[in-house]
Coordinates of C-alpha atoms in Angstrom, one line a residue:
Chain T
X1 CA 0.3 0.0 0.0
X2 CA 1.1 3.6 -0.9
X3 CA 1.4 5.9 2.2
X4 CA 1.1 9.3 2.7
X5 CA 2.5 11.2 5.7
X6 CA 1.1 14.0 7.9
X7 CA 2.9 16.2 9.6
X8 CA 2.1 19.4 11.7
X9 CA 4.7 21.0 14.2
X10 CA 4.7 22.9 17.3
X11 CA 7.8 25.4 17.3
X12 CA 8.8 26.9 20.5
X13 CA 10.5 30.1 20.2
X14 CA 12.1 32.1 23.1
X15 CA 11.9 35.8 22.9
X16 CA 15.1 37.9 23.0
X17 CA 13.7 39.9 25.9
X18 CA 16.2 41.5 28.6
X19 CA 13.9 40.5 31.2
X20 CA 11.2 37.6 31.8
X21 CA 7.4 37.3 30.6
X22 CA 6.2 38.2 33.9
X23 CA 8.9 39.4 36.0
X24 CA 11.9 41.9 36.1
X25 CA 14.2 39.0 36.1
X26 CA 17.1 38.3 33.7
X27 CA 16.9 35.8 30.6
X28 CA 20.8 36.2 30.0
X29 CA 21.9 32.5 29.2
X30 CA 24.5 30.6 31.4
X31 CA 23.9 32.2 34.5
X32 CA 24.6 30.6 37.9
X33 CA 21.3 28.2 39.0
X34 CA 19.0 30.1 40.9
X35 CA 20.4 33.5 40.5
X36 CA 18.0 35.1 37.8
X37 CA 14.9 33.5 39.3
X38 CA 12.9 36.2 41.6
X39 CA 9.6 35.7 43.5
X40 CA 7.5 36.0 40.5
X41 CA 9.4 33.3 38.7
X42 CA 9.6 30.8 41.9
X43 CA 5.7 31.5 42.5
X44 CA 6.1 32.8 46.2
X45 CA 2.6 33.6 47.6
X46 CA 1.5 37.5 47.4
X47 CA 3.3 37.8 44.0
X48 CA 1.7 39.2 40.9
X49 CA 2.8 38.9 37.5
X50 CA 2.8 42.2 35.0
X51 CA 3.1 41.6 31.1
X52 CA 6.7 42.6 29.4
X53 CA 5.6 45.2 26.5
X54 CA 8.6 43.8 24.5
X55 CA 7.2 40.1 24.5
X56 CA 3.9 41.3 23.0
X57 CA 5.8 43.3 20.5
X58 CA 7.8 40.5 19.4
X59 CA 4.7 38.0 19.0
X60 CA 3.1 40.7 17.1
X61 CA 5.7 41.0 14.6
X62 CA 5.9 37.3 14.4
X63 CA 2.0 37.3 13.5
X64 CA 2.5 40.2 11.0
X65 CA 5.4 38.7 9.5
X66 CA 3.6 35.5 8.7
X67 CA 0.4 37.7 7.7
X68 CA -1.9 36.4 10.4
X69 CA -4.6 38.4 11.8
X70 CA -3.8 39.8 14.9
X71 CA -6.9 39.8 17.2
X72 CA -7.6 42.9 19.3
X73 CA -7.9 41.1 22.5
X74 CA -5.8 38.2 24.0
X75 CA -6.3 36.5 27.0
X76 CA -4.0 34.4 29.3
X77 CA -5.3 31.0 30.6
X78 CA -3.6 28.9 33.3
X79 CA -2.4 25.3 32.3
X80 CA -2.5 23.2 35.1
X81 CA 0.6 20.3 36.2
X82 CA 2.6 19.6 38.6
X83 CA 6.0 19.2 38.1
X84 CA 9.0 20.2 40.2
X85 CA 10.3 22.8 37.6
X86 CA 6.7 24.9 37.4
X87 CA 6.8 26.0 40.4
X88 CA 3.6 27.5 40.5
X89 CA 1.8 24.3 39.2
X90 CA 0.5 25.9 36.2
X91 CA 1.9 27.2 33.1
X92 CA 0.6 30.8 32.0
X93 CA -0.2 30.3 28.5
X94 CA -2.5 31.3 26.0
X95 CA -5.5 28.8 25.5
X96 CA -8.6 30.1 23.5
X97 CA -7.8 33.7 22.8
X98 CA -4.2 33.5 21.3
X99 CA -2.2 36.7 20.6
X100 CA -1.7 35.6 17.0
X101 CA -4.3 34.4 14.6
X102 CA -4.2 32.0 11.5
X103 CA -1.6 32.8 9.4
X104 CA 1.0 31.4 6.4
X105 CA 4.6 30.6 6.1
X106 CA 6.0 30.4 2.5
X107 CA 8.8 27.1 2.6
X108 CA 11.2 26.6 -0.4
X109 CA 11.5 23.2 -1.3
X110 CA 15.2 21.6 -2.7
X111 CA 13.7 21.8 -6.4
X112 CA 13.2 25.3 -6.1
X113 CA 9.4 24.9 -5.6
X114 CA 8.1 26.9 -2.6
X115 CA 5.0 25.6 -0.1
X116 CA 2.3 27.6 1.9
X117 CA 2.0 26.0 5.3
X118 CA -0.7 27.4 7.2
X119 CA 0.0 28.4 11.0
X120 CA -3.2 27.9 13.1
X121 CA -1.8 30.7 15.8
X122 CA 0.9 31.6 17.6
X123 CA 0.3 32.3 21.4
X124 CA 2.6 33.6 24.6
X125 CA 3.8 31.6 27.4
X126 CA 6.3 31.6 30.0
X127 CA 9.1 28.6 29.7
X128 CA 9.7 26.1 32.7
X129 CA 12.5 25.8 34.7
X130 CA 15.0 23.0 34.5
X131 CA 15.5 19.5 36.0
X132 CA 18.8 17.9 36.5
X133 CA 19.0 14.0 37.5
X134 CA 22.6 13.8 37.7
X135 CA 23.5 12.4 41.4
X136 CA 21.8 14.5 43.9
X137 CA 22.1 11.5 46.8
X138 CA 18.8 10.6 45.0
X139 CA 17.2 13.7 44.6
X140 CA 16.3 16.1 41.5
X141 CA 18.1 19.6 41.1
X142 CA 16.3 22.1 40.0
X143 CA 17.3 25.5 38.3
X144 CA 14.6 28.1 38.1
X145 CA 16.6 30.7 35.9
X146 CA 14.8 29.8 32.8
X147 CA 11.1 29.4 34.5
X148 CA 9.7 33.0 33.0
X149 CA 11.5 33.2 29.7
X150 CA 9.0 34.4 27.2
X151 CA 8.1 31.5 24.8
X152 CA 6.1 31.9 21.5
X153 CA 4.7 29.0 20.6
X154 CA 3.7 28.7 16.8
X155 CA 1.5 25.9 15.7
X156 CA 0.9 24.8 12.6
X157 CA -1.8 22.7 10.3
X158 CA -0.9 19.5 9.4
X159 CA 0.1 20.7 6.1
X160 CA 3.6 18.7 5.8
X161 CA 3.9 15.8 3.6
X162 CA 7.5 14.5 4.5
X163 CA 10.2 14.9 6.9
X164 CA 12.0 17.3 4.1
X165 CA 8.8 19.9 4.0
X166 CA 8.8 19.8 8.1
X167 CA 12.7 20.8 8.6
X168 CA 11.7 23.2 5.6
X169 CA 9.2 24.5 7.7
X170 CA 11.4 24.7 10.7
X171 CA 14.0 26.6 8.5
X172 CA 11.7 29.1 7.6
X173 CA 10.4 29.7 11.1
X174 CA 13.5 30.2 12.3
X175 CA 14.6 32.6 9.4
X176 CA 11.8 34.6 10.3
X177 CA 12.5 34.9 13.6
X178 CA 16.2 36.0 13.5
X179 CA 15.4 38.2 10.4
X180 CA 12.8 39.7 13.0
X181 CA 15.5 39.7 15.7
X182 CA 13.0 38.4 18.2
X183 CA 15.2 35.2 19.3
X184 CA 18.6 34.2 18.5
X185 CA 17.2 31.1 17.4
X186 CA 20.0 29.0 19.0
X187 CA 18.5 25.2 18.8
X188 CA 21.9 24.4 20.6
X189 CA 20.8 26.3 23.6
X190 CA 17.4 25.5 23.2
X191 CA 16.3 28.9 21.9
X192 CA 13.9 27.0 19.5
X193 CA 12.3 23.8 20.3
X194 CA 10.2 21.6 18.0
X195 CA 7.5 19.1 19.0
X196 CA 6.6 17.0 15.7
X197 CA 2.7 15.7 15.4
X198 CA 3.3 12.8 12.6
X199 CA 1.0 10.6 11.5
X200 CA 0.6 8.2 8.0
X201 CA -2.8 7.3 5.9
X202 CA -3.2 5.5 2.7
X203 CA -2.7 7.4 -0.4
X204 CA -5.8 9.0 -1.3
X205 CA -7.9 8.7 1.9
X206 CA -9.1 12.0 3.5
X207 CA -9.2 11.2 7.0
X208 CA -6.3 11.6 9.4
X209 CA -4.7 8.6 10.4
X210 CA -3.7 8.3 14.5
X211 CA -1.0 10.6 15.6
X212 CA 1.9 10.3 17.6
X213 CA 3.7 13.6 19.1
X214 CA 7.7 13.5 19.2
X215 CA 9.0 15.6 21.8
X216 CA 12.6 17.0 22.0
X217 CA 13.5 17.4 18.6
X218 CA 16.1 20.3 18.9
X219 CA 18.0 20.5 15.5
X220 CA 17.1 20.4 11.7
X221 CA 18.5 17.4 11.1
X222 CA 16.8 15.3 14.1
X223 CA 13.5 16.7 13.1
X224 CA 14.2 14.7 9.6
X225 CA 15.5 11.7 11.3
X226 CA 12.9 11.6 14.0
X227 CA 10.2 11.9 11.3
X228 CA 12.0 9.2 8.8
X229 CA 12.2 6.7 12.0
X230 CA 8.5 7.5 13.1
X231 CA 7.1 7.1 9.9
X232 CA 8.6 3.7 9.0
X233 CA 7.1 2.6 12.7
X234 CA 3.9 3.8 11.8
X235 CA 3.9 1.9 8.7
X236 CA 5.3 -1.2 9.7
X237 CA 2.9 -1.5 12.8
X238 CA -0.3 -0.8 10.6
X239 CA 0.8 -3.2 7.8
X240 CA 1.2 -5.9 10.2
X241 CA -2.4 -5.1 11.4
X242 CA -1.7 -3.3 14.6
X243 CA -2.7 0.0 15.6
X244 CA -1.1 3.4 16.3
X245 CA -1.7 4.9 19.7
X246 CA -2.1 8.7 20.3
X247 CA 0.9 8.9 22.7
X248 CA 3.7 11.3 23.4
X249 CA 7.1 10.0 22.0
X250 CA 10.6 11.0 22.8
X251 CA 13.1 11.1 20.2
X252 CA 16.7 9.8 20.9
X253 CA 19.2 11.1 18.8
X254 CA 21.9 8.5 19.8
X255 CA 20.0 5.3 19.2
X256 CA 18.1 7.3 16.5
X257 CA 14.4 6.6 17.3
X258 CA 11.5 7.4 19.1
X259 CA 10.4 5.6 22.2
X260 CA 7.3 5.9 24.4
X261 CA 7.3 8.2 26.7
X262 CA 5.1 8.2 30.3
X263 CA 2.9 11.1 29.9
X264 CA 3.0 13.9 33.0
X265 CA -0.3 14.2 33.7
X266 CA -2.8 11.7 32.4
X267 CA -5.1 12.1 29.5
X268 CA -3.1 15.5 29.1
X269 CA -6.1 16.8 31.5
X270 CA -4.6 20.5 31.9
X271 CA -7.6 21.7 33.3
X272 CA -7.2 25.4 31.4
X273 CA -9.0 28.4 32.8
X274 CA -8.4 32.1 32.7
X275 CA -5.8 33.7 34.9
X276 CA -7.0 35.8 37.3
X277 CA -4.1 37.5 38.0
X278 CA -3.9 38.8 34.2
X279 CA -6.4 41.4 32.4
X280 CA -7.2 40.9 28.8
X281 CA -4.5 42.3 26.5
X282 CA -6.1 44.7 24.3
X283 CA -4.0 45.9 21.2
X284 CA -5.0 49.4 19.5
X285 CA -4.8 49.3 15.8
X286 CA -2.0 52.0 16.1
X287 CA -0.1 50.2 17.8
X288 CA 0.0 47.2 15.3
X289 CA 0.3 49.8 12.6
X290 CA 3.0 51.2 14.3
X291 CA 4.7 47.5 14.4
X292 CA 4.0 47.1 10.8
X293 CA 6.0 49.8 9.5
X294 CA 9.0 48.9 11.8
X295 CA 9.4 45.0 10.0
X296 CA 12.3 44.5 8.2
X297 CA 12.6 43.4 4.5
X298 CA 11.5 39.5 5.1
X299 CA 13.3 36.2 3.9
X300 CA 10.5 35.8 1.2
X301 CA 10.5 39.0 0.0
X302 CA 14.7 39.0 0.2
X303 CA 14.7 35.9 -2.2
X304 CA 12.0 37.1 -4.3
X305 CA 13.9 40.5 -4.9
X306 CA 17.4 38.4 -5.3
X307 CA 16.3 36.3 -8.1
X308 CA 13.9 38.9 -10.0
X309 CA 15.8 42.5 -9.3
X310 CA 19.5 40.4 -9.1
X311 CA 19.0 37.9 -11.6
X312 CA 20.2 35.4 -9.0
X313 CA 19.1 31.5 -9.8
X314 CA 16.1 30.5 -7.5
X315 CA 18.7 28.0 -5.4
X316 CA 21.4 31.2 -5.0
X317 CA 18.3 33.3 -3.8
X318 CA 17.4 30.8 -1.3
X319 CA 21.4 30.5 -0.1
X320 CA 21.7 33.8 0.1
X321 CA 18.6 35.0 2.1
X322 CA 18.6 32.4 4.4
X323 CA 20.0 34.3 7.4
X324 CA 19.9 38.0 7.5
X325 CA 23.8 38.0 8.6
X326 CA 24.2 36.0 4.8
X327 CA 22.1 38.3 3.2
X328 CA 23.6 41.9 4.6
X329 CA 26.9 40.1 3.9
X330 CA 26.2 39.1 0.3
X331 CA 24.4 42.8 -0.3
X332 CA 27.3 44.5 0.9
X333 CA 29.7 42.8 -1.0
X334 CA 27.6 43.1 -4.4
X335 CA 27.6 46.8 -3.4
X336 CA 31.2 47.3 -3.4
X337 CA 31.7 45.5 -6.3
X338 CA 28.5 46.2 -8.4
X339 CA 28.3 42.5 -9.6
X340 CA 25.3 40.4 -8.2
X341 CA 26.5 37.4 -9.7
X342 CA 29.9 37.3 -8.7
X343 CA 29.0 38.5 -5.4
X344 CA 26.9 35.4 -5.3
X345 CA 29.3 32.9 -6.6
X346 CA 32.6 34.2 -4.2
X347 CA 30.2 34.3 -1.1
X348 CA 29.0 30.8 -1.4
X349 CA 32.1 29.5 -3.2
X350 CA 35.5 30.8 -1.8
X351 CA 33.9 32.4 1.3
X352 CA 31.5 29.7 2.6
X353 CA 34.1 27.0 2.0
X354 CA 36.8 28.9 4.2
X355 CA 33.9 29.8 7.0
X356 CA 33.0 25.8 6.8
X357 CA 36.6 24.8 7.1
X358 CA 37.3 26.7 10.6
X359 CA 33.5 26.2 11.7
X360 CA 33.0 29.9 11.7
X361 CA 29.7 32.2 11.5
X362 CA 29.4 34.8 8.2
X363 CA 29.3 37.4 10.9
X364 CA 32.7 36.4 12.3
X365 CA 34.5 36.1 8.5
X366 CA 38.2 37.6 8.9
X367 CA 37.2 38.8 5.3
X368 CA 35.2 41.8 5.4
X369 CA 32.3 41.7 2.7
X370 CA 33.7 45.1 1.7
X371 CA 37.6 43.6 1.4
X372 CA 35.7 40.6 -0.7
X373 CA 33.8 43.3 -3.0
X374 CA 37.2 45.0 -3.6
X375 CA 39.1 42.0 -4.5
X376 CA 36.0 40.9 -6.9
X377 CA 36.0 44.3 -8.3
X378 CA 40.0 43.7 -9.1
X379 CA 38.9 40.7 -11.0
X380 CA 36.5 42.6 -13.1
X381 CA 38.2 45.5 -14.2
X382 CA 41.2 42.8 -15.2
X383 CA 43.5 44.1 -12.5
X384 CA 44.3 40.4 -11.5
X385 CA 42.9 36.9 -12.8
X386 CA 40.9 34.3 -11.2
X387 CA 43.5 32.3 -10.0
X388 CA 45.5 35.4 -8.3
X389 CA 42.3 36.4 -6.6
X390 CA 41.9 33.2 -5.1
X391 CA 45.5 34.0 -3.9
X392 CA 44.7 37.2 -2.5
X393 CA 41.5 36.3 -1.1
X394 CA 43.7 33.5 1.3
X395 CA 46.0 36.2 2.0
X396 CA 43.4 38.9 3.5
X397 CA 41.7 35.8 5.2
X398 CA 44.7 35.4 7.4
X399 CA 44.9 39.1 7.6
X400 CA 48.2 39.6 5.5
X401 CA 47.3 43.4 4.1
X402 CA 44.7 45.9 4.7
X403 CA 42.8 45.5 1.7
X404 CA 43.1 43.7 -1.8
X405 CA 45.1 46.2 -3.6
X406 CA 47.7 46.2 -0.8
X407 CA 47.9 42.4 -1.1
X408 CA 48.5 42.6 -5.0
X409 CA 51.0 45.1 -4.9
X410 CA 52.9 43.4 -2.0
X411 CA 52.4 39.7 -3.9
X412 CA 53.0 41.4 -7.4
X413 CA 50.0 39.6 -8.6
X414 CA 49.2 42.4 -11.1
X415 CA 48.0 40.6 -14.4
X416 CA 50.5 41.2 -17.1
X417 CA 48.1 42.4 -19.7
X418 CA 51.6 44.1 -21.6
X419 CA 51.4 42.4 -24.8
X420 CA 55.3 42.7 -25.6
X421 CA 56.1 41.3 -22.1
X422 CA 53.5 38.2 -22.9
X423 CA 54.9 38.1 -26.1
X424 CA 58.3 37.8 -24.8
X425 CA 57.3 34.6 -22.4
X426 CA 55.8 33.1 -25.4
X427 CA 58.5 33.0 -27.6
X428 CA 60.8 31.6 -24.7
X429 CA 58.4 28.9 -24.0
X430 CA 58.0 27.8 -27.5
X431 CA 62.2 27.7 -28.1
X432 CA 62.9 25.7 -24.9
X433 CA 59.8 23.3 -26.0
X434 CA 60.8 22.0 -29.7
X435 CA 59.5 18.6 -28.9
X436 CA 56.0 19.8 -28.0
X437 CA 55.9 22.0 -31.1
X438 CA 56.8 19.3 -33.6
X439 CA 53.8 17.4 -32.0
X440 CA 51.7 20.5 -32.1
X441 CA 52.6 20.9 -35.6
X442 CA 52.1 17.3 -36.8
X443 CA 48.5 16.8 -35.0
X444 CA 45.3 17.4 -36.8
X445 CA 44.3 20.8 -36.7
X446 CA 41.0 20.1 -34.6
X447 CA 43.1 18.1 -32.0
X448 CA 45.5 21.0 -31.8
X449 CA 43.2 23.0 -29.1
X450 CA 43.8 20.7 -26.5
X451 CA 47.4 20.5 -27.0
X452 CA 48.2 24.2 -26.6
X453 CA 46.8 23.6 -22.8
X454 CA 50.6 22.8 -22.2
X455 CA 51.9 26.1 -23.6
X456 CA 49.6 28.1 -21.5
X457 CA 50.4 26.4 -18.5
X458 CA 54.2 27.2 -19.1
X459 CA 53.7 30.5 -20.0
X460 CA 51.1 30.9 -17.1
X461 CA 54.2 29.6 -14.7
X462 CA 56.8 31.9 -16.3
X463 CA 54.5 34.6 -15.2
X464 CA 54.1 33.3 -11.7
X465 CA 50.4 33.6 -12.7
X466 CA 50.0 37.1 -13.4
X467 CA 49.4 36.8 -17.2
X468 CA 46.1 37.2 -18.6
X469 CA 45.0 33.4 -19.3
X470 CA 42.7 34.7 -22.2
X471 CA 45.4 36.9 -24.2
X472 CA 48.2 34.1 -23.4
X473 CA 45.7 31.5 -25.2
X474 CA 45.2 33.8 -28.3
X475 CA 48.6 35.0 -28.9
X476 CA 50.0 31.2 -28.5
X477 CA 47.3 30.3 -30.9
X478 CA 48.7 32.6 -33.2
X479 CA 52.2 32.1 -33.1
X480 CA 51.7 28.2 -33.4
X481 CA 49.4 28.3 -36.2
X482 CA 52.2 30.6 -37.7
X483 CA 54.8 27.5 -37.6
X484 CA 52.3 25.1 -38.9
Chain X
X1 CA -24.2 15.7 34.5
X2 CA -23.8 14.4 38.1
X3 CA -20.5 14.0 39.3
X4 CA -19.3 10.0 40.9
X5 CA -17.3 9.4 43.4
X6 CA -14.4 8.5 40.7
X7 CA -14.6 11.8 39.4
X8 CA -13.7 13.3 42.5
X9 CA -11.0 11.2 43.5
X10 CA -9.4 11.9 39.9
X11 CA -9.9 15.6 40.7
X12 CA -8.4 15.1 43.7
X13 CA -5.6 13.5 42.3
X14 CA -4.9 16.3 39.4
X15 CA -4.7 18.8 42.0
X16 CA -2.6 16.6 44.3
X17 CA -4.9 16.5 47.3
X18 CA -5.3 13.6 49.7
X19 CA -9.1 12.5 50.2
X20 CA -10.4 9.7 52.7
X21 CA -13.6 7.9 51.6
X22 CA -15.5 10.6 53.9
X23 CA -14.3 13.3 52.2
X24 CA -14.9 12.4 49.1
X25 CA -18.5 11.5 49.6
X26 CA -19.3 15.0 51.1
X27 CA -17.5 16.6 47.9
X28 CA -19.5 14.4 45.5
X29 CA -22.4 16.4 47.3
X30 CA -21.0 19.6 47.6
X31 CA -19.5 19.5 44.0
X32 CA -23.0 18.4 42.5
X33 CA -24.8 21.3 44.1
X34 CA -22.6 24.0 42.9
X35 CA -22.7 21.9 38.9
X36 CA -26.7 22.2 40.0
X37 CA -26.5 26.1 40.3
X38 CA -24.2 26.2 37.2
X39 CA -27.0 24.2 34.9
X40 CA -29.2 26.8 36.4
X41 CA -26.8 29.5 35.0
X42 CA -26.6 27.8 31.7
X43 CA -30.6 28.0 30.9
X44 CA -30.0 32.0 30.5
X45 CA -29.6 33.0 27.1
X46 CA -26.2 34.5 26.7
X47 CA -26.7 35.3 22.9
X48 CA -24.7 38.3 22.0
X49 CA -22.9 38.4 25.1
X50 CA -19.1 38.3 25.3
X51 CA -17.6 35.7 27.4
X52 CA -16.0 37.6 30.3
X53 CA -12.4 36.3 31.4
X54 CA -11.7 38.9 34.3
X55 CA -14.5 40.8 36.8
X56 CA -12.5 44.0 36.3
X57 CA -13.3 46.0 33.4
X58 CA -9.8 47.0 32.8
X59 CA -6.9 46.0 30.5
X60 CA -3.5 44.6 31.1
X61 CA -0.9 47.4 31.7
X62 CA 2.4 46.2 30.5
X63 CA 5.9 46.6 31.8
X64 CA 8.6 48.1 30.3
X65 CA 11.5 45.4 29.1
X66 CA 14.0 46.0 32.2
X67 CA 15.8 43.7 34.2
X68 CA 14.9 45.1 37.8
X69 CA 15.2 42.2 39.7
X70 CA 18.7 41.6 41.8
X71 CA 19.9 38.3 42.7
X72 CA 18.2 37.1 45.9
X73 CA 19.1 33.3 45.7
X74 CA 20.2 33.2 49.2
X75 CA 17.5 35.0 50.7
X76 CA 15.0 32.7 48.7
X77 CA 16.9 29.5 49.2
X78 CA 16.8 30.0 53.2
X79 CA 13.2 28.6 53.0
X80 CA 14.2 25.9 51.0
X81 CA 14.1 22.2 52.5
X82 CA 17.3 21.4 50.9
X83 CA 19.8 22.9 48.0
X84 CA 22.8 22.0 47.0
X85 CA 24.9 24.1 44.6
X86 CA 22.6 26.7 44.3
X87 CA 19.8 24.1 42.8
X88 CA 16.6 23.5 44.6
X89 CA 16.5 19.6 45.8
X90 CA 13.2 17.9 45.3
X91 CA 12.5 14.2 45.5
X92 CA 13.3 12.4 42.5
X93 CA 11.4 12.9 39.5
X94 CA 12.2 10.8 36.4
X95 CA 10.3 10.8 33.0

C-alpha cells in the first residue's frame, strides 16, 4: 500500500527580551543556577505577574510577518500540571484567545518550488525551569533561571507531507524569527525547540490517521531523522495489522529512534481556565500599525528580490537569503563590487568554503564584505586573474594586508596585459619546447586546441600566474599556427 | 451531569489532594450542588454577550522590558528544605 505522511509542528521560540515575560528578572543564558529566579518566577505567595511589553511586540511582529490576523483582545490562561520545574503548579499560557491568529509561512523546497504552510495560531507563554537528574543523593536538582522566559509557541496546521518539508518549515520559522531579531534562534541552547506531530494514512484517504507527538527534536537534522523513524514505525505497525496509539514519544538522537514516554499528566487533563492575575490584553490598531511599519524586509521578500531584481537563480537566492547575516554580507559585497552574480559566486564558493573549514559564522568572517567586494572588483576590472584572486583571498583571510590592492601590490600579482612582455614569454616557451612544438605541428588541426594547454601552462608558470590567460591563449594560438 | 466518587478522586489526584472515603463522599454532594447551580445559569440566554474572562473592566498594563530584579538566591533558598550547588533539591522525578 502507498502511505502518505502528515506532519504538523509546534515550535517554541524563546523571545529575545532582556527580562522575563512576567517579572523583571534577567533572561541571560548561562548564569549560575537560580541567580535569575525572582519571587514571581518562584511562584512565592503574594506576587503578581506584569506582562512585558517587548514580548507582546515581538509576538505581534511575528504575526505580521506571517500575514496573520492579530486579534484585538488576547487572554492568558492557566495550564495546570505538577512538575518541580514549574513552581506555580501551572504554566501561564494562552489557550482560547491567542495573541496571533491564523497565518501562513512560505517554505522553499530543494527543487526550487515553494509551498505555503498554514499556521493555526501562535501564543505567548512562559518557559519552565530545568530539572537535573544527576546524582544529588537520589534527589532531583532544580534550576529556575529559565522559568518565566517568554516563549512564542507557533502551531502549524498538518500541512506538511514529508520530513524534508517539515525541516524546510522549521528553517523558514528560524529565518523569520532571526530576521525579525525576536529570537537568537540558537537551537543548541534551546532557544528554539520543536514538537512534531506525525501520522500516516493510505494515499488518497481524506481522514487523518492517529498521530504520535514526538518531543525533544532540537535540530533541523533531528526533525528529519525523527520523522523518518516514526513514519517507518507507524507503517510497519499498520501493515502488521496493528494500530497506532495517540501518545507522546521522545526522540533519542543517540539511538536514532523514538520511544514511548510516560505522560506528565494522565490524558493531558490540564484544566485550563483564564488566569485571574492577568487582565485581557488589548492591542489598539495604531500600535499594531506602528509595529507593521518597523518590520524589516523578510526572507521570502528578499529571496524574490534577489531572483527578480538581481537575476540570481532560485537556488542562489534561497541560500543567500537564508539568514539575515548572510543576506546583509552578500548585499554589502554586491554593493562594493557592483556585480550580483560574481558576489553570489564568491560568497557561496570561496568564502563559504573557508568559513565551513574553520567552523565560523559569516558575521565572524576574517574577510569583511568590503574587502571581498573590492577584491572581486579587481577581477572585474582585469587587474588580476581568477587564480591570483584566490591567492589574494587567502592572504586577506590570514590578515596579510589591509585590502585587495595592498595584497596585489605586495605579492606582485597584478595581471600582465602588456603584449610585449607576454610575447617575450611565449617566444621563450616555444623555443624551449621543440618536441611539443613538433607534436603540435604534426597533429590534426582539430586536436591542436587541446594541445595548446601545455603551452598556456608553461607561460602562466613563467609569469608566476600573473598573465591574463585569455590573452596568452590567443597569442599562443596565433604564434603556433604561424609555425605550422 | 452528576459527578461520581471516581470523578472526585480523579480531580483530587490531579490537584494532588489527599482525600479519605468520607471526604470524597462529602465532596461529591458539594460539587454536585455547585454544578446544579451552574446548570441553572446555563439556562440563561447569553446570545450576543461576550464571555467575561476577568471581573474587572480593565485591560492589562504592560511593563517596559528592563531587568529590575537582582540576585536574591541566598535569601530565597533560606526557606527551601534542601539546596545544593545553588539548586533546589526535590524528591527524584524521572520521566
